[in-house]
Amino acid sequence: MMLGKLWRLQVLSSSRTAISCFSTRAALCRRLTPDMNKPAKANQVFVEKEFDKRPVENTPFIKSLFRGSYDEKMLIFPEVCEKEELAELEAMVEPIERFFDNLDSTSIDREAKIPADVLDVMKSLGLFGLQIPEEYGGLNLNATKYARIAEVTGRDGALSVTLAAHQSIGLKGILIAGTKEQQEKYLPRLATGEQLAAFCLTEPSSGSDAASIQTSATLSVDQKHYTLNGSKIWISNGGLADVFTVFAKTPVKTDLGTIENKITAFIVERGFGGVTNGPPEDKLGIRGSNTCELHFDNTPVPVENVLGEVGGGFKVAMNILNSGRFSMGTSCAGALRKLLGQTMEHAMTRKQFAKEIIEFELIRQKFAKMAVSIYAMESMSYMTAGIIDSYQKPDASLEAAIVKVLTLFSSC
């Protein structure tokens, strides 16, 4: 409908070639990585340690600033990708850029729906499984490469929000806190886009204060499932998703023997029953993405679908948000760069007082501010992504929060 048949074939052909490069590299990494489910062999510990040479933990840069300490190493911008990897990445980016350059974003926003043929091309480009391991059908991109792709997908607000809600937060909990069984069950279909994911935390009475949620989950008498009741609001992909990461209060016995209500994270399928959603919100500029209320009415959730530990949901939620915020900077930078190009074109053709308006100092100042904002956004995002990629257990929570705040203010 929106893409010609010839164009679609060109995109599919180019994307398969680029993705095959990543699959080959991922397959090689898989052969070098010890299988943790098999008994350890004599040389297995040695291989495991040599494979990941990154330091385990970092000294958080921003947190250190608050303590009066400044790490001079942060003056060196992180280079986490080899030249060969960058070449492969750009080969993958090229067909994605052509796809987004040919999108009719105005039509998507007007119709408030992403057409099926557009979704099909997004699936063929691997955009739904960018950070999912290759063994589950994803591309296994690190944070830096993911941020680069987000820079391109940010050119269309609806598609960008849909993809980010799906993998930056929607399925991220399964990636970072899911068991092997949970990952094997859910990630393959989420990676291909056959299923869509959503993140369900915000409620009518709780927003930034995540600990005040009212949705509850009660363990059954036979201890085989939880019964979920409550409502969530402003859930991106809420009306389309098949798999939800849901946070609810559960009774937990403390070390003192008392019972306290603590947050627990659950993997909930729409097919479990009792899951309904309201009409999509009429948003500004991103109407093509689906955002709505979500309701759980006596929804049965198997105990096997607890994500992380019972009562440990708040930590899971914070880890998901901290690991998903860094790409907001490159995504919005991509959108602003597109806007800058369109605005520049207008300023170079629009005439007032017998000259192009780009000749006026005030107009040039506006362009300069836009360029500075774009530079700052993408620099902070890639710096944060570099920190995440450089350590096995990175702490970049404040850096990621700053990226989000700067992005929101600079984009307004």
Tab-separated table of N, CA and C in Angstrom, residues 76-142:
chain	number	residue	atom	x	y	z
A	76	ILE	N	37.833	10.422	27.566
A	76	ILE	CA	38.084	9.616	26.367
A	76	ILE	C	36.782	8.941	25.966
A	77	PHE	N	36.285	9.287	24.789
A	77	PHE	CA	34.994	8.734	24.363
A	77	PHE	C	35.138	7.232	24.104
A	78	PRO	N	34.224	6.419	24.601
A	78	PRO	CA	34.354	4.959	24.475
A	78	PRO	C	34.222	4.476	23.034
A	79	GLU	N	35.160	3.638	22.637
A	79	GLU	CA	35.104	2.993	21.317
A	79	GLU	C	34.934	1.503	21.565
A	80	VAL	N	33.709	1.027	21.466
A	80	VAL	CA	33.434	-0.367	21.841
A	80	VAL	C	33.274	-1.289	20.638
A	81	CYS	N	33.295	-0.734	19.436
A	81	CYS	CA	33.116	-1.541	18.226
A	81	CYS	C	34.356	-1.476	17.355
A	82	GLU	N	34.798	-2.627	16.848
A	82	GLU	CA	35.913	-2.667	15.910
A	82	GLU	C	35.450	-2.128	14.551
A	83	LYS	N	36.425	-1.779	13.704
A	83	LYS	CA	36.097	-1.225	12.388
A	83	LYS	C	35.253	-2.199	11.571
A	84	GLU	N	35.562	-3.485	11.680
A	84	GLU	CA	34.787	-4.488	10.942
A	84	GLU	C	33.333	-4.506	11.415
A	85	GLU	N	33.145	-4.404	12.725
A	85	GLU	CA	31.791	-4.382	13.275
A	85	GLU	C	31.029	-3.146	12.818
A	86	LEU	N	31.709	-2.000	12.803
A	86	LEU	CA	31.066	-0.761	12.356
A	86	LEU	C	30.653	-0.851	10.896
A	87	ALA	N	31.500	-1.486	10.074
A	87	ALA	CA	31.167	-1.645	8.658
A	87	ALA	C	29.936	-2.532	8.500
A	88	GLU	N	29.861	-3.602	9.303
A	88	GLU	CA	28.699	-4.485	9.261
A	88	GLU	C	27.444	-3.741	9.721
A	89	LEU	N	27.617	-2.919	10.749
A	89	LEU	CA	26.492	-2.163	11.286
A	89	LEU	C	25.944	-1.191	10.243
A	90	GLU	N	26.833	-0.474	9.569
A	90	GLU	CA	26.386	0.473	8.555
A	90	GLU	C	25.734	-0.237	7.371
A	91	ALA	N	26.203	-1.463	7.074
A	91	ALA	CA	25.568	-2.251	6.007
A	91	ALA	C	24.148	-2.611	6.393
A	92	MET	N	23.910	-2.821	7.684
A	92	MET	CA	22.562	-3.124	8.157
A	92	MET	C	21.707	-1.862	8.197
A	93	VAL	N	22.331	-0.744	8.574
A	93	VAL	CA	21.601	0.514	8.694
A	93	VAL	C	21.095	1.013	7.349
A	94	GLU	N	21.860	0.782	6.283
A	94	GLU	CA	21.519	1.332	4.964
A	94	GLU	C	20.109	0.992	4.490
A	95	PRO	N	19.699	-0.287	4.473
A	95	PRO	CA	18.325	-0.582	4.034
A	95	PRO	C	17.268	-0.059	5.006
A	96	ILE	N	17.602	0.018	6.279
A	96	ILE	CA	16.658	0.563	7.259
A	96	ILE	C	16.440	2.042	6.996
A	97	GLU	N	17.519	2.767	6.670
A	97	GLU	CA	17.396	4.192	6.346
A	97	GLU	C	16.541	4.394	5.102
A	98	ARG	N	16.744	3.573	4.084
A	98	ARG	CA	15.955	3.706	2.852
A	98	ARG	C	14.479	3.446	3.141
A	99	PHE	N	14.233	2.465	4.002
A	99	PHE	CA	12.855	2.145	4.373
A	99	PHE	C	12.182	3.330	5.049
A	100	PHE	N	12.853	3.926	6.035
A	100	PHE	CA	12.265	5.042	6.769
A	100	PHE	C	12.203	6.314	5.931
A	101	ASP	N	13.124	6.478	4.989
A	101	ASP	CA	13.078	7.650	4.112
A	101	ASP	C	11.881	7.602	3.169
A	102	ASN	N	11.378	6.405	2.895
A	102	ASN	CA	10.254	6.254	1.973
A	102	ASN	C	8.914	6.067	2.674
A	103	LEU	N	8.892	6.183	3.996
A	103	LEU	CA	7.649	6.035	4.745
A	103	LEU	C	6.738	7.243	4.559
A	104	ASP	N	5.451	6.990	4.526
A	104	ASP	CA	4.463	8.067	4.508
A	104	ASP	C	3.996	8.286	5.948
A	105	SER	N	4.803	8.994	6.731
A	105	SER	CA	4.503	9.188	8.150
A	105	SER	C	3.228	9.987	8.361
A	106	THR	N	2.950	10.891	7.434
A	106	THR	CA	1.733	11.701	7.554
A	106	THR	C	0.492	10.822	7.487
A	107	SER	N	0.505	9.867	6.575
A	107	SER	CA	-0.635	8.956	6.432
A	107	SER	C	-0.794	8.080	7.673
A	108	ILE	N	0.331	7.597	8.213
A	108	ILE	CA	0.276	6.768	9.412
A	108	ILE	C	-0.345	7.537	10.566
A	109	ASP	N	0.036	8.804	10.704
A	109	ASP	CA	-0.497	9.615	11.795
A	109	ASP	C	-1.967	9.943	11.560
A	110	ARG	N	-2.322	10.191	10.298
A	110	ARG	CA	-3.709	10.529	9.982
A	110	ARG	C	-4.629	9.338	10.213
A	111	GLU	N	-4.197	8.157	9.803
A	111	GLU	CA	-5.025	6.956	9.941
A	111	GLU	C	-4.926	6.350	11.335
A	112	ALA	N	-3.948	6.810	12.121
A	112	ALA	CA	-3.748	6.300	13.487
A	112	ALA	C	-3.535	4.792	13.509
A	113	LYS	N	-2.776	4.309	12.525
A	113	LYS	CA	-2.519	2.878	12.443
A	113	LYS	C	-1.309	2.621	11.559
A	114	ILE	N	-0.469	1.676	11.986
A	114	ILE	CA	0.668	1.265	11.164
A	114	ILE	C	0.186	0.170	10.216
A	115	PRO	N	0.250	0.380	8.895
A	115	PRO	CA	-0.246	-0.616	7.936
A	115	PRO	C	0.477	-1.958	8.049
A	116	ALA	N	-0.207	-3.014	7.675
A	116	ALA	CA	0.341	-4.370	7.786
A	116	ALA	C	1.592	-4.550	6.944
A	117	ASP	N	1.629	-3.936	5.744
A	117	ASP	CA	2.808	-4.125	4.892
A	117	ASP	C	4.035	-3.430	5.477
A	118	VAL	N	3.840	-2.343	6.190
A	118	VAL	CA	4.948	-1.665	6.867
A	118	VAL	C	5.475	-2.550	7.998
A	119	LEU	N	4.570	-3.136	8.773
A	119	LEU	CA	4.976	-4.034	9.846
A	119	LEU	C	5.733	-5.239	9.302
A	120	ASP	N	5.308	-5.742	8.151
A	120	ASP	CA	5.980	-6.892	7.543
A	120	ASP	C	7.431	-6.568	7.198
A	121	VAL	N	7.660	-5.374	6.643
A	121	VAL	CA	9.027	-4.985	6.298
A	121	VAL	C	9.855	-4.788	7.570
A	122	MET	N	9.248	-4.204	8.598
A	122	MET	CA	9.954	-4.035	9.871
A	122	MET	C	10.387	-5.390	10.434
A	123	LYS	N	9.524	-6.390	10.313
A	123	LYS	CA	9.874	-7.730	10.783
A	123	LYS	C	11.017	-8.309	9.973
A	124	SER	N	10.961	-8.131	8.650
A	124	SER	CA	11.998	-8.685	7.781
A	124	SER	C	13.357	-8.028	8.028
A	125	LEU	N	13.342	-6.788	8.499
A	125	LEU	CA	14.578	-6.082	8.816
A	125	LEU	C	15.132	-6.455	10.187
A	126	GLY	N	14.400	-7.272	10.923
A	126	GLY	CA	14.858	-7.710	12.235
A	126	GLY	C	14.684	-6.686	13.330
A	127	LEU	N	13.825	-5.692	13.111
A	127	LEU	CA	13.722	-4.574	14.047
A	127	LEU	C	13.036	-4.924	15.364
A	128	PHE	N	12.366	-6.069	15.429
A	128	PHE	CA	11.675	-6.442	16.662
A	128	PHE	C	12.559	-7.263	17.608
A	129	GLY	N	13.742	-7.662	17.148
A	129	GLY	CA	14.608	-8.484	17.995
A	129	GLY	C	16.048	-8.021	18.004
A	130	LEU	N	16.250	-6.723	18.044
A	130	LEU	CA	17.595	-6.164	17.907
A	130	LEU	C	18.553	-6.619	19.005
A	131	GLN	N	18.092	-6.698	20.246
A	131	GLN	CA	18.977	-7.080	21.347
A	131	GLN	C	18.700	-8.477	21.884
A	132	ILE	N	17.789	-9.187	21.255
A	132	ILE	CA	17.519	-10.566	21.659
A	132	ILE	C	18.651	-11.458	21.153
A	133	PRO	N	19.143	-12.396	21.967
A	133	PRO	CA	20.236	-13.278	21.545
A	133	PRO	C	19.925	-14.015	20.245
A	134	GLU	N	20.977	-14.297	19.506
A	134	GLU	CA	20.823	-14.947	18.207
A	134	GLU	C	20.193	-16.334	18.327
A	135	GLU	N	20.434	-17.011	19.454
A	135	GLU	CA	19.883	-18.357	19.630
A	135	GLU	C	18.356	-18.346	19.693
A	136	TYR	N	17.766	-17.177	19.979
A	136	TYR	CA	16.316	-17.047	20.012
A	136	TYR	C	15.775	-16.313	18.787
A	137	GLY	N	16.620	-16.114	17.791
A	137	GLY	CA	16.170	-15.491	16.550
A	137	GLY	C	16.407	-14.003	16.454
A	138	GLY	N	17.092	-13.415	17.440
A	138	GLY	CA	17.373	-11.988	17.406
A	138	GLY	C	18.725	-11.671	16.802
A	139	LEU	N	19.111	-10.399	16.810
A	139	LEU	CA	20.382	-9.966	16.232
A	139	LEU	C	21.472	-9.764	17.279
A	140	ASN	N	21.108	-9.809	18.558
A	140	ASN	CA	22.086	-9.757	19.645
A	140	ASN	C	22.970	-8.509	19.579
A	141	LEU	N	22.388	-7.356	19.270
A	141	LEU	CA	23.161	-6.127	19.201
A	141	LEU	C	23.490	-5.621	20.601
A	142	ASN	N	24.674	-5.034	20.747
A	142	ASN	CA	24.992	-4.410	22.022
A	142	ASN	C	24.303	-3.053	22.112
